[in-house]
Structures are given as structure tokens and as C-alpha cells.
Amino acid sequence: MGKKLLGFLLAGGLVTLSFTALGNEEIEAVRASLQKLVPGTEPQSIKPAPIPGIYEVVLEGQVFYLSQDGRYMVQGQLVDLATRTNLTEERLKVIRAAAISNLDEQDMIVFGPEQAKHTVNVFTDIDCGYCRQLHQHIKEYNALGLKIRYLAFPRAGIGSSSYDKAVEVWCAKDPHQAMTQAKAGKPVENTAKCENPVADQFKLGQSLGVNATPTLMLEDGTVLPGLVRPQALVNILEQKVAAHP
């Protein structure tokens, strides 16, 4: 669970999210306990964890565990040692994949073939050195059958110079050319203010645990932090396909 969410729980902040009622008395008891901790909270889901008496709670895109009476909260990774499966990460992958699949590709800046072998979402910062290195190899990624979909994540936050540069790119007459110019350290031409998704994409990244750039997010919700070279990325993706034919 991120520091922001932990702060909400400890400080009694207000969070409003959709909740899928499961109609189970024990689930409702956990929900009531959560309401006492943070009045007004509406989690995305609550379900029994593999540990008896402990429940998985999804709130603000993060996963944590709570006892039915609300007395004990577990923050961290839940691992099934029998199968060597990180259950928390597997749940987060589902959450990330769902969040990404709900996005409109027209709000992204996309480089690559329409019928790509694989699609990779990249949270990027115009001023990030490794992001610029990644973009230098964009043609190589595309030649290997990878579609790169850029999402804005100005690390310095909304209102920063990096944020303003991202807005310039997304609002440019030719966003693709603007992205290439900006990541080469050149000024973006033909810029104008417009309605843009930069702030929303930045907030989405934060809710999904993104805290550095570039962060690569695969279609199944797997996160690859940092720069991954084209052939290495293809190898990772092909290994996933082989493991889950």
C-alpha cells in the first residue's frame, strides 16, 4: 500500500470509489470496520484472503489486508510459499491491466504498427534521461513488432516545467514529431493550449504505483521499471507467451 493511501487510513481521510457489494455478512463486517477507520470510504472490492480471518481490500488502486474486526491491518506482499506465487502482485496486475484497458488510445501518443505483436504502455517524462534513451530506439521497438503507447508522467508533478512540456507535446499539431523533438531537447513547434490528458494520466500512474520513469506496463499488468532495450523487451514478452500459450 502506498504512503498516500496509508495516510488516508491513519488520518481518517475521505476516499470515494466504486464498491461491488458481495452480499456476504463477513464481507459487510469488514466493510463496516473499514468505515470506522475511514468514514465515507468505498473500496473497490473486499474478499477473503487465503489466510483465515483476513480479508483483501482494494482501495485507490492498492491492495492491503484487514482483519474482520478492523483491529489488524497488514501492509505488504502476501506470498503463497507452496506455489511461490506473490498473490499481492498478481492482484495488482489485474487492477493495472483493467485500468489500462479502459483508456482511450487516442489520448496516448502511439508509435508502432497497427497490428503489433505486442503492446507496451510507457509512463514517460519528457526530461527523463532514460526516457529519452528509450525513444532513441523507438524505430527498433517498432521493427520488432512492438507498439509503444506513451502516457504522460511528469515526475515533478502538475504545474512543473516537465508537466508544461508534456502538455506542449500532447497539444502539438503533430504530437509524434513533438515527442521526438522534445526528447531530443529541442523546443516543440506549433504548440497551443488544449484539453489534454496529461494531468489525468499522471494521477492514474500514481494510483497504479508508478514512481519513476520510464515505467513500462504490459497488457497483463506486469510492471517493468526503467529502460528495457528492444530485444530484451521482446524476449520478456515472448517468454510470457510461451509460459501462457
Short mmCIF file of C-alpha atoms in Angstrom, two decimals:
data_model
loop_
_atom_site.label_atom_id
_atom_site.label_comp_id
_atom_site.label_asym_id
_atom_site.label_seq_id
_atom_site.Cartn_x
_atom_site.Cartn_y
_atom_site.Cartn_z
CA MET A 1 0.00 0.00 0.00
CA GLY A 2 1.36 3.41 -0.96
CA LYS A 3 2.19 6.12 1.53
CA LYS A 4 -0.70 8.24 0.27
CA LEU A 5 -3.26 5.53 0.95
CA LEU A 6 -1.70 4.66 4.30
CA GLY A 7 -2.02 8.32 5.21
CA PHE A 8 -5.73 8.23 4.39
CA LEU A 9 -6.25 5.27 6.69
CA LEU A 10 -4.24 6.62 9.59
CA ALA A 11 -5.50 10.18 9.31
CA GLY A 12 -9.11 9.27 8.55
CA GLY A 13 -9.17 10.80 5.07
CA LEU A 14 -12.15 10.56 2.74
CA VAL A 15 -11.95 8.38 -0.36
CA THR A 16 -14.85 7.80 -2.76
CA LEU A 17 -14.58 4.84 -5.14
CA SER A 18 -16.97 2.29 -6.59
CA PHE A 19 -17.77 -0.75 -4.44
CA THR A 20 -19.05 -4.09 -5.62
CA ALA A 21 -21.22 -5.48 -2.84
CA LEU A 22 -20.73 -9.20 -2.38
CA GLY A 23 -23.75 -9.81 -0.14
CA ASN A 24 -21.74 -11.70 2.44
CA GLU A 25 -22.18 -10.97 6.15
CA GLU A 26 -18.45 -11.34 6.86
CA ILE A 27 -17.60 -9.06 3.95
CA GLU A 28 -20.06 -6.49 5.21
CA ALA A 29 -18.48 -6.72 8.67
CA VAL A 30 -15.09 -5.92 7.16
CA ARG A 31 -16.63 -3.04 5.24
CA ALA A 32 -18.16 -1.70 8.46
CA SER A 33 -14.78 -1.96 10.20
CA LEU A 34 -13.18 -0.03 7.35
CA GLN A 35 -15.87 2.63 7.63
CA LYS A 36 -14.96 3.10 11.28
CA LEU A 37 -11.31 3.57 10.34
CA VAL A 38 -12.03 5.91 7.44
CA PRO A 39 -15.61 7.23 7.38
CA GLY A 40 -17.00 7.53 3.86
CA THR A 41 -14.55 5.08 2.34
CA GLU A 42 -15.90 2.96 -0.52
CA PRO A 43 -13.39 0.25 -1.52
CA GLN A 44 -13.33 -1.23 -4.99
CA SER A 45 -13.54 -4.74 -3.59
CA ILE A 46 -13.32 -6.83 -0.42
CA LYS A 47 -12.84 -10.58 -0.47
CA PRO A 48 -11.45 -13.29 1.81
CA ALA A 49 -7.67 -13.65 1.69
CA PRO A 50 -6.09 -17.12 1.76
CA ILE A 51 -5.29 -16.56 5.45
CA PRO A 52 -8.29 -17.40 7.71
CA GLY A 53 -9.84 -14.31 9.28
CA ILE A 54 -8.01 -11.89 6.95
CA TYR A 55 -9.62 -10.05 4.04
CA GLU A 56 -8.12 -8.49 0.93
CA VAL A 57 -9.18 -4.88 0.41
CA VAL A 58 -8.63 -2.98 -2.84
CA LEU A 59 -8.73 0.75 -2.29
CA GLU A 60 -7.46 3.55 -4.52
CA GLY A 61 -5.80 1.02 -6.81
CA GLN A 62 -3.80 -0.52 -3.95
CA VAL A 63 -4.11 -3.82 -2.06
CA PHE A 64 -3.89 -4.34 1.69
CA TYR A 65 -5.26 -6.83 4.20
CA LEU A 66 -7.61 -6.26 7.13
CA SER A 67 -8.97 -8.42 9.94
CA GLN A 68 -12.73 -8.69 10.16
CA ASP A 69 -12.92 -6.59 13.32
CA GLY A 70 -10.70 -3.89 11.78
CA ARG A 71 -8.09 -4.23 14.51
CA TYR A 72 -5.26 -5.57 12.37
CA MET A 73 -4.05 -4.25 9.03
CA VAL A 74 -1.33 -5.95 7.01
CA GLN A 75 0.67 -3.84 4.60
CA GLY A 76 2.98 -5.68 2.24
CA GLN A 77 3.25 -8.68 -0.07
CA LEU A 78 1.28 -11.88 0.53
CA VAL A 79 3.19 -14.86 -0.86
CA ASP A 80 1.98 -18.44 -1.27
CA LEU A 81 5.12 -20.40 -0.42
CA ALA A 82 3.67 -23.65 -1.72
CA THR A 83 3.37 -22.27 -5.24
CA ARG A 84 5.92 -19.46 -4.85
CA THR A 85 3.29 -17.03 -6.07
CA ASN A 86 3.18 -13.41 -4.99
CA LEU A 87 -0.57 -13.12 -4.50
CA THR A 88 -0.49 -9.37 -3.91
CA GLU A 89 1.40 -8.70 -7.14
CA GLU A 90 -0.94 -10.99 -9.08
CA ARG A 91 -3.91 -8.99 -7.78
CA LEU A 92 -2.22 -5.70 -8.62
CA LYS A 93 -1.55 -6.93 -12.15
CA VAL A 94 -5.27 -7.47 -12.62
CA ILE A 95 -6.01 -3.96 -11.32
CA ARG A 96 -3.38 -2.37 -13.58
CA ALA A 97 -4.49 -4.31 -16.65
CA ALA A 98 -8.11 -3.26 -16.10
CA ALA A 99 -7.15 0.39 -15.63
CA ILE A 100 -5.04 0.44 -18.79
CA SER A 101 -7.63 -1.40 -20.90
CA ASN A 102 -10.22 1.25 -20.03
CA LEU A 103 -8.11 4.05 -21.51
CA ASP A 104 -8.73 5.56 -24.93
CA GLU A 105 -5.70 5.05 -27.16
CA GLN A 106 -6.45 8.38 -28.80
CA ASP A 107 -5.35 10.07 -25.57
CA MET A 108 -1.93 8.41 -25.85
CA ILE A 109 0.93 9.12 -28.25
CA VAL A 110 1.41 5.83 -30.06
CA PHE A 111 4.40 4.67 -32.06
CA GLY A 112 4.17 1.36 -33.85
CA PRO A 113 2.27 -0.86 -36.25
CA GLU A 114 -1.49 -1.10 -36.01
CA GLN A 115 -1.30 -4.89 -35.97
CA ALA A 116 1.53 -5.22 -33.46
CA LYS A 117 2.74 -8.46 -31.93
CA HIS A 118 2.75 -6.83 -28.51
CA THR A 119 1.59 -3.55 -26.99
CA VAL A 120 3.61 -1.85 -24.25
CA ASN A 121 2.38 1.15 -22.27
CA VAL A 122 5.12 3.53 -21.15
CA PHE A 123 4.70 6.19 -18.46
CA THR A 124 7.17 8.80 -19.62
CA ASP A 125 8.70 12.13 -18.57
CA ILE A 126 9.97 14.50 -21.26
CA ASP A 127 13.03 15.44 -19.17
CA CYS A 128 13.90 11.90 -18.06
CA GLY A 129 17.28 10.75 -19.42
CA TYR A 130 16.35 7.06 -19.67
CA CYS A 131 13.03 8.01 -21.28
CA ARG A 132 14.98 9.86 -23.94
CA GLN A 133 17.22 6.84 -24.44
CA LEU A 134 14.18 4.63 -24.88
CA HIS A 135 12.76 6.96 -27.51
CA GLN A 136 16.05 6.95 -29.42
CA HIS A 137 15.34 3.27 -30.11
CA ILE A 138 11.65 3.73 -30.98
CA LYS A 139 12.11 2.55 -34.59
CA GLU A 140 13.85 -0.57 -33.35
CA TYR A 141 10.99 -1.36 -30.96
CA ASN A 142 8.54 -0.90 -33.82
CA ALA A 143 10.58 -3.00 -36.26
CA LEU A 144 10.44 -5.86 -33.75
CA GLY A 145 6.64 -5.70 -33.76
CA LEU A 146 6.16 -3.64 -30.60
CA LYS A 147 3.61 -0.87 -30.30
CA ILE A 148 4.74 1.74 -27.76
CA ARG A 149 1.92 3.75 -26.21
CA TYR A 150 3.13 6.77 -24.27
CA LEU A 151 1.32 8.01 -21.16
CA ALA A 152 2.42 11.25 -19.52
CA PHE A 153 4.06 11.06 -16.11
CA PRO A 154 5.89 14.33 -15.35
CA ARG A 155 7.71 13.25 -12.18
CA ALA A 156 7.97 16.77 -10.78
CA GLY A 157 4.19 16.96 -10.68
CA ILE A 158 1.35 19.01 -12.09
CA GLY A 159 2.40 22.59 -12.81
CA SER A 160 6.11 21.78 -13.13
CA SER A 161 8.19 22.59 -16.21
CA SER A 162 8.15 18.90 -17.15
CA TYR A 163 4.36 18.96 -16.91
CA ASP A 164 4.23 22.03 -19.17
CA LYS A 165 6.47 20.29 -21.72
CA ALA A 166 4.22 17.25 -21.72
CA VAL A 167 1.19 19.48 -22.34
CA GLU A 168 3.04 21.12 -25.23
CA VAL A 169 3.72 17.71 -26.76
CA TRP A 170 0.18 16.41 -26.34
CA CYS A 171 -1.27 19.66 -27.71
CA ALA A 172 1.12 19.94 -30.66
CA LYS A 173 -0.19 19.80 -34.22
CA ASP A 174 1.90 16.67 -34.73
CA PRO A 175 2.33 15.00 -31.30
CA HIS A 176 4.62 12.30 -32.71
CA GLN A 177 7.05 14.80 -34.13
CA ALA A 178 6.72 16.91 -30.99
CA MET A 179 7.57 13.94 -28.78
CA THR A 180 10.69 13.23 -30.82
CA GLN A 181 11.73 16.90 -30.75
CA ALA A 182 11.11 17.29 -27.03
CA LYS A 183 13.02 14.14 -26.15
CA ALA A 184 15.92 15.41 -28.21
CA GLY A 185 15.96 18.56 -26.07
CA LYS A 186 14.53 20.71 -28.86
CA PRO A 187 11.66 23.18 -28.48
CA VAL A 188 8.25 21.99 -29.65
CA GLU A 189 6.88 23.86 -32.62
CA ASN A 190 3.28 24.89 -33.33
CA THR A 191 2.15 24.48 -29.74
CA ALA A 192 -1.13 25.74 -28.34
CA LYS A 193 -3.06 25.10 -25.17
CA CYS A 194 -5.75 22.46 -25.48
CA GLU A 195 -7.77 19.99 -23.46
CA ASN A 196 -5.29 17.24 -22.72
CA PRO A 197 -4.96 14.04 -20.66
CA VAL A 198 -1.60 14.84 -19.03
CA ALA A 199 -2.91 15.51 -15.50
CA ASP A 200 -5.27 12.51 -15.62
CA GLN A 201 -2.51 10.20 -16.84
CA PHE A 202 -0.17 11.44 -14.14
CA LYS A 203 -2.80 10.76 -11.45
CA LEU A 204 -3.50 7.35 -12.97
CA GLY A 205 0.18 6.48 -12.79
CA GLN A 206 0.31 7.50 -9.14
CA SER A 207 -2.75 5.35 -8.34
CA LEU A 208 -1.07 2.37 -10.02
CA GLY A 209 2.13 2.78 -8.04
CA VAL A 210 4.26 4.46 -10.70
CA ASN A 211 7.02 6.49 -9.02
CA ALA A 212 9.78 6.59 -11.63
CA THR A 213 10.21 6.88 -15.38
CA PRO A 214 10.18 5.19 -17.69
CA THR A 215 7.78 2.65 -16.25
CA LEU A 216 6.67 0.00 -18.73
CA MET A 217 3.30 -1.60 -18.15
CA LEU A 218 2.47 -4.71 -20.15
CA GLU A 219 -1.02 -5.73 -21.25
CA ASP A 220 -1.32 -8.25 -18.40
CA GLY A 221 -0.48 -5.56 -15.82
CA THR A 222 3.15 -6.58 -15.32
CA VAL A 223 5.38 -3.61 -14.49
CA LEU A 224 8.92 -3.27 -15.81
CA PRO A 225 10.62 -0.26 -14.17
CA GLY A 226 13.36 1.54 -16.04
CA LEU A 227 14.78 1.28 -19.54
CA VAL A 228 14.43 -2.12 -21.21
CA ARG A 229 16.27 -2.43 -24.53
CA PRO A 230 14.22 -3.53 -27.58
CA GLN A 231 15.43 -7.11 -27.95
CA ALA A 232 15.40 -7.67 -24.19
CA LEU A 233 11.80 -6.46 -24.08
CA VAL A 234 10.82 -8.79 -26.92
CA ASN A 235 12.46 -11.68 -25.07
CA ILE A 236 10.43 -10.92 -21.92
CA LEU A 237 7.20 -10.74 -23.88
CA GLU A 238 7.89 -13.95 -25.82
CA GLN A 239 8.71 -15.75 -22.58
CA LYS A 240 5.33 -14.69 -21.21
CA VAL A 241 3.59 -16.02 -24.30
CA ALA A 242 5.45 -19.32 -24.03
CA ALA A 243 4.55 -19.63 -20.35
CA HIS A 244 0.85 -18.96 -21.01
CA PRO A 245 0.11 -20.27 -24.53
#
